[in-house]
Amino acid sequence: ILNVEQSPQSLHVQEGDSTNFTCSFPSSNFYALHWYRWETAKSPEALFVMTLNGDEKKKGRISATLNTKEGYSYLYIKGSQPEDSATYLCAFLYGGSQGNLIFGKGTKLSVKP
Amino acid sequence: DGGITQSPKYLFRKEGQNVTLSCEQNLNHDAMYWYRQDPGQGLRLIYYSQIVNDFQKGDIAEGYSVSREKKESFPLTVTSAQKNPTAFYLCASRTGLDYGYTFGSGTRLTVV
């Protein structure tokens, strides 16, 4: 059974703190790893699609790294702001390029002003 | 603006009734997906469609049915055979392989 694990399950930080969370996924038959941000009462929004081992992608204060050989990805947020409060989902694309996503349960981030 | 529209936002169904959730996109995406979210669980794939007039079962298809008669539309019917239909349902679509999915805002279905 393919499984995507995210940790921690939830995280509370103060405004200005930097933080990171982990996504673990199967290291065999890797095609792509997706990160999404899901704010309350909104739609999940794609942050990154990562395909290459060693990839590092950045979007503003948020960045992500990928290690396909050991099956993990880190998401970093530098200088957290209250508007970063959301659930961050990672998803592993299995079955090749036309395959489907397996989602982790998410990391819920709360940033206190 | 392009996007995915799901309706209704909230839906109440009596036990034994079928109900259809709407999903419409104006993004010209070929692939569309239905996911279900339950408390404490990740999104689980119900059905997906890579092209018009074709669809495939996902991991939890039992008790659900779909159609894909038009590129823009991918409605999901929750049948009376679905044992535990109360959940949050998300529709998504995607374009090329290097792009993330675009999601709708979801429908919360409650069986009363």
PDB file of C-alpha atoms in Angstrom:
ATOM      1  CA  ILE A   1       0.000   0.000   0.000  1.00  0.00           C
ATOM      2  CA  LEU A   2       1.438   3.360  -1.026  1.00  0.00           C
ATOM      3  CA  ASN A   3       1.536   5.834   1.812  1.00  0.00           C
ATOM      4  CA  VAL A   4       2.447   9.505   2.139  1.00  0.00           C
ATOM      5  CA  GLU A   5       3.312  10.661   5.654  1.00  0.00           C
ATOM      6  CA  GLN A   6       3.465  14.260   6.795  1.00  0.00           C
ATOM      7  CA  SER A   7       4.865  15.543  10.059  1.00  0.00           C
ATOM      8  CA  PRO A   8       4.127  17.197  12.297  1.00  0.00           C
ATOM      9  CA  GLN A   9       0.349  16.934  12.179  1.00  0.00           C
ATOM     10  CA  SER A  10       0.039  20.499  13.502  1.00  0.00           C
ATOM     11  CA  LEU A  11       2.339  23.336  14.356  1.00  0.00           C
ATOM     12  CA  HIS A  12       1.890  26.593  16.272  1.00  0.00           C
ATOM     13  CA  VAL A  13       4.485  29.313  15.762  1.00  0.00           C
ATOM     14  CA  GLN A  14       4.856  32.998  16.494  1.00  0.00           C
ATOM     15  CA  GLU A  15       4.901  35.604  13.751  1.00  0.00           C
ATOM     16  CA  GLY A  16       8.439  35.962  12.470  1.00  0.00           C
ATOM     17  CA  ASP A  17       9.480  32.390  13.288  1.00  0.00           C
ATOM     18  CA  SER A  18      10.840  30.226  10.525  1.00  0.00           C
ATOM     19  CA  THR A  19       9.473  26.730  10.318  1.00  0.00           C
ATOM     20  CA  ASN A  20       9.637  23.554   8.308  1.00  0.00           C
ATOM     21  CA  PHE A  21       7.738  20.336   7.881  1.00  0.00           C
ATOM     22  CA  THR A  22       8.336  16.975   6.290  1.00  0.00           C
ATOM     23  CA  CYS A  23       6.696  14.793   3.673  1.00  0.00           C
ATOM     24  CA  SER A  24       7.779  11.147   3.312  1.00  0.00           C
ATOM     25  CA  PHE A  25       6.806   9.125   0.264  1.00  0.00           C
ATOM     26  CA  PRO A  26       7.732   5.870  -1.500  1.00  0.00           C
ATOM     27  CA  SER A  27      11.213   6.179  -3.022  1.00  0.00           C
ATOM     28  CA  SER A  28      10.550   3.705  -5.845  1.00  0.00           C
ATOM     29  CA  ASN A  29       8.795   4.576  -9.111  1.00  0.00           C
ATOM     30  CA  PHE A  30       8.977   8.273  -8.355  1.00  0.00           C
ATOM     31  CA  TYR A  31       7.472  10.672 -10.870  1.00  0.00           C
ATOM     32  CA  ALA A  32       6.505  13.869  -9.067  1.00  0.00           C
ATOM     33  CA  LEU A  33       5.792  15.370  -5.660  1.00  0.00           C
ATOM     34  CA  HIS A  34       3.227  18.141  -5.217  1.00  0.00           C
ATOM     35  CA  TRP A  35       2.815  20.665  -2.390  1.00  0.00           C
ATOM     36  CA  TYR A  36      -0.462  22.497  -1.801  1.00  0.00           C
ATOM     37  CA  ARG A  37      -1.593  25.181   0.623  1.00  0.00           C
ATOM     38  CA  TRP A  38      -5.174  24.936   1.855  1.00  0.00           C
ATOM     39  CA  GLU A  39      -6.542  27.899   3.744  1.00  0.00           C
ATOM     40  CA  THR A  40      -9.759  27.544   5.685  1.00  0.00           C
ATOM     41  CA  ALA A  41     -12.877  28.095   3.543  1.00  0.00           C
ATOM     42  CA  LYS A  42     -10.794  28.268   0.366  1.00  0.00           C
ATOM     43  CA  SER A  43      -9.658  25.836  -2.322  1.00  0.00           C
ATOM     44  CA  PRO A  44      -6.314  24.040  -2.082  1.00  0.00           C
ATOM     45  CA  GLU A  45      -3.729  26.005  -4.050  1.00  0.00           C
ATOM     46  CA  ALA A  46      -0.746  24.454  -5.794  1.00  0.00           C
ATOM     47  CA  LEU A  47       2.608  25.640  -4.419  1.00  0.00           C
ATOM     48  CA  PHE A  48       5.177  23.397  -6.083  1.00  0.00           C
ATOM     49  CA  VAL A  49       5.456  20.454  -8.433  1.00  0.00           C
ATOM     50  CA  MET A  50       8.834  18.808  -7.955  1.00  0.00           C
ATOM     51  CA  THR A  51      10.252  16.148 -10.223  1.00  0.00           C
ATOM     52  CA  LEU A  52      14.058  16.029  -9.951  1.00  0.00           C
ATOM     53  CA  ASN A  53      16.153  14.672  -7.111  1.00  0.00           C
ATOM     54  CA  GLY A  54      17.870  17.556  -5.386  1.00  0.00           C
ATOM     55  CA  ASP A  55      15.322  20.034  -6.710  1.00  0.00           C
ATOM     56  CA  GLU A  56      14.793  23.175  -4.689  1.00  0.00           C
ATOM     57  CA  LYS A  57      11.910  25.503  -5.494  1.00  0.00           C
ATOM     58  CA  LYS A  58      11.011  28.858  -4.017  1.00  0.00           C
ATOM     59  CA  LYS A  59       7.930  31.054  -3.968  1.00  0.00           C
ATOM     60  CA  GLY A  60       8.375  34.181  -1.892  1.00  0.00           C
ATOM     61  CA  ARG A  61       9.159  33.111   1.684  1.00  0.00           C
ATOM     62  CA  ILE A  62       8.245  29.480   1.010  1.00  0.00           C
ATOM     63  CA  SER A  63      10.678  26.951  -0.384  1.00  0.00           C
ATOM     64  CA  ALA A  64      10.804  23.197  -0.809  1.00  0.00           C
ATOM     65  CA  THR A  65      13.477  20.585  -1.324  1.00  0.00           C
ATOM     66  CA  LEU A  66      13.261  17.075  -2.714  1.00  0.00           C
ATOM     67  CA  ASN A  67      15.199  13.870  -2.067  1.00  0.00           C
ATOM     68  CA  THR A  68      13.784  11.113  -4.250  1.00  0.00           C
ATOM     69  CA  LYS A  69      16.423   8.534  -3.294  1.00  0.00           C
ATOM     70  CA  GLU A  70      15.422   8.544   0.355  1.00  0.00           C
ATOM     71  CA  GLY A  71      11.809   9.561  -0.237  1.00  0.00           C
ATOM     72  CA  TYR A  72      11.343  12.875   1.529  1.00  0.00           C
ATOM     73  CA  SER A  73      10.607  16.517   0.850  1.00  0.00           C
ATOM     74  CA  TYR A  74      10.865  19.493   3.196  1.00  0.00           C
ATOM     75  CA  LEU A  75       8.762  22.633   3.051  1.00  0.00           C
ATOM     76  CA  TYR A  76      10.280  25.721   4.665  1.00  0.00           C
ATOM     77  CA  ILE A  77       8.587  28.976   5.565  1.00  0.00           C
ATOM     78  CA  LYS A  78      10.896  31.858   6.431  1.00  0.00           C
ATOM     79  CA  GLY A  79       9.585  34.554   8.765  1.00  0.00           C
ATOM     80  CA  SER A  80       6.063  33.131   9.176  1.00  0.00           C
ATOM     81  CA  GLN A  81       3.168  35.570   8.908  1.00  0.00           C
ATOM     82  CA  PRO A  82      -0.436  35.107  10.126  1.00  0.00           C
ATOM     83  CA  GLU A  83      -1.530  34.787   6.493  1.00  0.00           C
ATOM     84  CA  ASP A  84       0.624  31.648   6.217  1.00  0.00           C
ATOM     85  CA  SER A  85      -1.812  29.893   8.541  1.00  0.00           C
ATOM     86  CA  ALA A  86      -3.183  26.991   6.529  1.00  0.00           C
ATOM     87  CA  THR A  87      -2.959  23.255   6.060  1.00  0.00           C
ATOM     88  CA  TYR A  88      -0.049  22.233   3.860  1.00  0.00           C
ATOM     89  CA  LEU A  89      -0.601  19.084   1.838  1.00  0.00           C
ATOM     90  CA  CYS A  90       1.930  17.025  -0.024  1.00  0.00           C
ATOM     91  CA  ALA A  91       0.966  14.484  -2.651  1.00  0.00           C
ATOM     92  CA  PHE A  92       2.932  11.778  -4.450  1.00  0.00           C
ATOM     93  CA  LEU A  93       2.175  11.128  -8.111  1.00  0.00           C
ATOM     94  CA  TYR A  94       2.155   7.404  -8.757  1.00  0.00           C
ATOM     95  CA  GLY A  95       1.500   5.452 -11.927  1.00  0.00           C
ATOM     96  CA  GLY A  96       3.695   7.551 -14.172  1.00  0.00           C
ATOM     97  CA  SER A  97       2.922  10.803 -15.916  1.00  0.00           C
ATOM     98  CA  GLN A  98      -0.779   9.958 -16.327  1.00  0.00           C
ATOM     99  CA  GLY A  99      -1.038   8.639 -12.817  1.00  0.00           C
ATOM    100  CA  ASN A 100      -2.883   9.955  -9.810  1.00  0.00           C
ATOM    101  CA  LEU A 101      -1.968  11.723  -6.595  1.00  0.00           C
ATOM    102  CA  ILE A 102      -1.823  10.111  -3.168  1.00  0.00           C
ATOM    103  CA  PHE A 103      -2.212  12.791  -0.530  1.00  0.00           C
ATOM    104  CA  GLY A 104      -0.783  12.978   2.944  1.00  0.00           C
ATOM    105  CA  LYS A 105      -2.997  14.079   5.826  1.00  0.00           C
ATOM    106  CA  GLY A 106      -1.429  17.506   5.907  1.00  0.00           C
ATOM    107  CA  THR A 107       0.368  19.731   8.389  1.00  0.00           C
ATOM    108  CA  LYS A 108      -1.823  22.409   9.939  1.00  0.00           C
ATOM    109  CA  LEU A 109       0.162  25.580  10.594  1.00  0.00           C
ATOM    110  CA  SER A 110      -1.104  28.321  12.900  1.00  0.00           C
ATOM    111  CA  VAL A 111       0.877  31.559  13.070  1.00  0.00           C
ATOM    112  CA  LYS A 112       0.118  33.813  16.027  1.00  0.00           C
ATOM    113  CA  PRO A 113       0.592  37.561  15.608  1.00  0.00           C
TER     114      PRO A 113
ATOM    115  CA  ASP B   1     -11.634  34.350 -14.390  1.00  0.00           C
ATOM    116  CA  GLY B   2     -10.936  30.690 -15.115  1.00  0.00           C
ATOM    117  CA  GLY B   3     -11.572  28.165 -12.421  1.00  0.00           C
ATOM    118  CA  ILE B   4     -13.593  25.281 -11.060  1.00  0.00           C
ATOM    119  CA  THR B   5     -17.075  25.747  -9.707  1.00  0.00           C
ATOM    120  CA  GLN B   6     -18.614  23.243  -7.365  1.00  0.00           C
ATOM    121  CA  SER B   7     -22.210  23.409  -6.310  1.00  0.00           C
ATOM    122  CA  PRO B   8     -23.901  23.394  -3.974  1.00  0.00           C
ATOM    123  CA  LYS B   9     -21.580  24.336  -1.119  1.00  0.00           C
ATOM    124  CA  TYR B  10     -23.707  22.452   1.411  1.00  0.00           C
ATOM    125  CA  LEU B  11     -26.024  19.548   0.668  1.00  0.00           C
ATOM    126  CA  PHE B  12     -28.295  17.542   2.888  1.00  0.00           C
ATOM    127  CA  ARG B  13     -29.589  14.178   1.837  1.00  0.00           C
ATOM    128  CA  LYS B  14     -31.982  11.742   3.373  1.00  0.00           C
ATOM    129  CA  GLU B  15     -30.849   8.181   3.720  1.00  0.00           C
ATOM    130  CA  GLY B  16     -31.730   6.111   0.672  1.00  0.00           C
ATOM    131  CA  GLN B  17     -31.641   9.039  -1.757  1.00  0.00           C
ATOM    132  CA  ASN B  18     -29.217   9.584  -4.595  1.00  0.00           C
ATOM    133  CA  VAL B  19     -27.686  13.035  -4.900  1.00  0.00           C
ATOM    134  CA  THR B  20     -25.549  14.653  -7.595  1.00  0.00           C
ATOM    135  CA  LEU B  21     -22.699  17.067  -6.942  1.00  0.00           C
ATOM    136  CA  SER B  22     -21.814  19.463  -9.720  1.00  0.00           C
ATOM    137  CA  CYS B  23     -18.308  20.292 -10.936  1.00  0.00           C
ATOM    138  CA  GLU B  24     -17.723  22.676 -13.846  1.00  0.00           C
ATOM    139  CA  GLN B  25     -14.416  24.063 -15.134  1.00  0.00           C
ATOM    140  CA  ASN B  26     -13.650  26.697 -17.771  1.00  0.00           C
ATOM    141  CA  LEU B  27      -9.911  26.058 -17.825  1.00  0.00           C
ATOM    142  CA  ASN B  28      -9.974  23.763 -20.866  1.00  0.00           C
ATOM    143  CA  HIS B  29      -8.336  21.050 -18.759  1.00  0.00           C
ATOM    144  CA  ASP B  30      -8.572  17.492 -20.016  1.00  0.00           C
ATOM    145  CA  ALA B  31      -8.264  15.635 -16.721  1.00  0.00           C
ATOM    146  CA  MET B  32     -10.757  15.944 -13.870  1.00  0.00           C
ATOM    147  CA  TYR B  33     -10.909  14.288 -10.466  1.00  0.00           C
ATOM    148  CA  TRP B  34     -13.190  13.741  -7.500  1.00  0.00           C
ATOM    149  CA  TYR B  35     -11.766  13.453  -3.993  1.00  0.00           C
ATOM    150  CA  ARG B  36     -13.339  12.830  -0.652  1.00  0.00           C
ATOM    151  CA  GLN B  37     -12.061  14.167   2.675  1.00  0.00           C
ATOM    152  CA  ASP B  38     -12.947  12.692   6.053  1.00  0.00           C
ATOM    153  CA  PRO B  39     -11.723  14.028   9.409  1.00  0.00           C
ATOM    154  CA  GLY B  40      -8.136  12.990  10.113  1.00  0.00           C
ATOM    155  CA  GLN B  41      -7.603  11.534   6.660  1.00  0.00           C
ATOM    156  CA  GLY B  42      -5.893  12.638   3.489  1.00  0.00           C
ATOM    157  CA  LEU B  43      -7.840  13.303   0.323  1.00  0.00           C
ATOM    158  CA  ARG B  44      -8.916  10.016  -1.261  1.00  0.00           C
ATOM    159  CA  LEU B  45      -9.603   9.569  -4.963  1.00  0.00           C
ATOM    160  CA  ILE B  46     -13.126   8.523  -5.921  1.00  0.00           C
ATOM    161  CA  TYR B  47     -13.170   8.763  -9.725  1.00  0.00           C
ATOM    162  CA  TYR B  48     -11.129  10.449 -12.407  1.00  0.00           C
ATOM    163  CA  SER B  49     -11.432  11.211 -16.089  1.00  0.00           C
ATOM    164  CA  GLN B  50      -8.509  11.870 -18.438  1.00  0.00           C
ATOM    165  CA  ILE B  51     -10.678  12.668 -21.437  1.00  0.00           C
ATOM    166  CA  VAL B  52     -14.287  13.233 -22.454  1.00  0.00           C
ATOM    167  CA  ASN B  53     -16.469  10.087 -22.474  1.00  0.00           C
ATOM    168  CA  ASP B  54     -13.938   8.139 -20.429  1.00  0.00           C
ATOM    169  CA  PHE B  55     -13.504   7.765 -16.675  1.00  0.00           C
ATOM    170  CA  GLN B  56     -11.827   5.399 -14.247  1.00  0.00           C
ATOM    171  CA  LYS B  57     -12.469   4.248 -10.698  1.00  0.00           C
ATOM    172  CA  GLY B  58     -10.232   5.590  -7.997  1.00  0.00           C
ATOM    173  CA  ASP B  59      -9.469   4.056  -4.623  1.00  0.00           C
ATOM    174  CA  ILE B  60     -12.950   4.400  -3.104  1.00  0.00           C
ATOM    175  CA  ALA B  61     -15.407   4.270  -6.028  1.00  0.00           C
ATOM    176  CA  GLU B  62     -17.998   1.979  -4.449  1.00  0.00           C
ATOM    177  CA  GLY B  63     -21.360   3.701  -4.084  1.00  0.00           C
ATOM    178  CA  TYR B  64     -20.460   6.524  -6.474  1.00  0.00           C
ATOM    179  CA  SER B  65     -20.982   7.122 -10.191  1.00  0.00           C
ATOM    180  CA  VAL B  66     -19.779   9.803 -12.626  1.00  0.00           C
ATOM    181  CA  SER B  67     -20.209  10.924 -16.202  1.00  0.00           C
ATOM    182  CA  ARG B  68     -18.038  12.979 -18.539  1.00  0.00           C
ATOM    183  CA  GLU B  69     -20.192  13.972 -21.480  1.00  0.00           C
ATOM    184  CA  LYS B  70     -18.575  17.393 -21.822  1.00  0.00           C
ATOM    185  CA  LYS B  71     -15.021  18.520 -21.233  1.00  0.00           C
ATOM    186  CA  GLU B  72     -16.169  21.204 -18.802  1.00  0.00           C
ATOM    187  CA  SER B  73     -18.370  19.048 -16.607  1.00  0.00           C
ATOM    188  CA  PHE B  74     -17.725  16.069 -14.319  1.00  0.00           C
ATOM    189  CA  PRO B  75     -20.725  15.480 -12.032  1.00  0.00           C
ATOM    190  CA  LEU B  76     -20.536  12.988  -9.174  1.00  0.00           C
ATOM    191  CA  THR B  77     -23.584  11.013  -8.032  1.00  0.00           C
ATOM    192  CA  VAL B  78     -23.576   9.673  -4.520  1.00  0.00           C
ATOM    193  CA  THR B  79     -25.909   6.695  -4.587  1.00  0.00           C
ATOM    194  CA  SER B  80     -27.841   5.039  -1.810  1.00  0.00           C
ATOM    195  CA  ALA B  81     -25.272   2.216  -2.002  1.00  0.00           C
ATOM    196  CA  GLN B  82     -22.623   4.464  -0.459  1.00  0.00           C
ATOM    197  CA  LYS B  83     -22.591   3.355   3.180  1.00  0.00           C
ATOM    198  CA  ASN B  84     -21.091   6.453   4.727  1.00  0.00           C
ATOM    199  CA  PRO B  85     -21.614   9.409   2.384  1.00  0.00           C
ATOM    200  CA  THR B  86     -21.292  12.239   4.907  1.00  0.00           C
ATOM    201  CA  ALA B  87     -18.016  13.929   3.935  1.00  0.00           C
ATOM    202  CA  PHE B  88     -16.417  16.885   2.190  1.00  0.00           C
ATOM    203  CA  TYR B  89     -16.072  16.424  -1.579  1.00  0.00           C
ATOM    204  CA  LEU B  90     -13.488  18.201  -3.719  1.00  0.00           C
ATOM    205  CA  CYS B  91     -13.333  18.355  -7.494  1.00  0.00           C
ATOM    206  CA  ALA B  92     -10.066  19.080  -9.293  1.00  0.00           C
ATOM    207  CA  SER B  93      -8.672  19.368 -12.781  1.00  0.00           C
ATOM    208  CA  ARG B  94      -5.243  19.577 -14.324  1.00  0.00           C
ATOM    209  CA  THR B  95      -3.530  20.538 -17.524  1.00  0.00           C
ATOM    210  CA  GLY B  96       0.057  19.578 -18.296  1.00  0.00           C
ATOM    211  CA  LEU B  97       2.217  17.170 -16.340  1.00  0.00           C
ATOM    212  CA  ASP B  98       4.345  19.852 -14.709  1.00  0.00           C
ATOM    213  CA  TYR B  99       1.444  21.747 -13.262  1.00  0.00           C
ATOM    214  CA  GLY B 100      -0.404  21.275 -10.036  1.00  0.00           C
ATOM    215  CA  TYR B 101      -4.063  20.502  -9.816  1.00  0.00           C
ATOM    216  CA  THR B 102      -6.684  23.233  -9.685  1.00  0.00           C
ATOM    217  CA  PHE B 103      -9.328  22.589  -7.051  1.00  0.00           C
ATOM    218  CA  GLY B 104     -12.886  23.727  -6.537  1.00  0.00           C
ATOM    219  CA  SER B 105     -14.071  25.008  -3.188  1.00  0.00           C
ATOM    220  CA  GLY B 106     -15.833  21.779  -2.263  1.00  0.00           C
ATOM    221  CA  THR B 107     -19.268  20.477  -1.328  1.00  0.00           C
ATOM    222  CA  ARG B 108     -20.072  19.339   2.178  1.00  0.00           C
ATOM    223  CA  LEU B 109     -22.599  16.519   2.058  1.00  0.00           C
ATOM    224  CA  THR B 110     -24.519  15.515   5.151  1.00  0.00           C
ATOM    225  CA  VAL B 111     -26.886  12.585   5.345  1.00  0.00           C
ATOM    226  CA  VAL B 112     -29.777  13.229   7.696  1.00  0.00           C
TER     227      VAL B 112
END
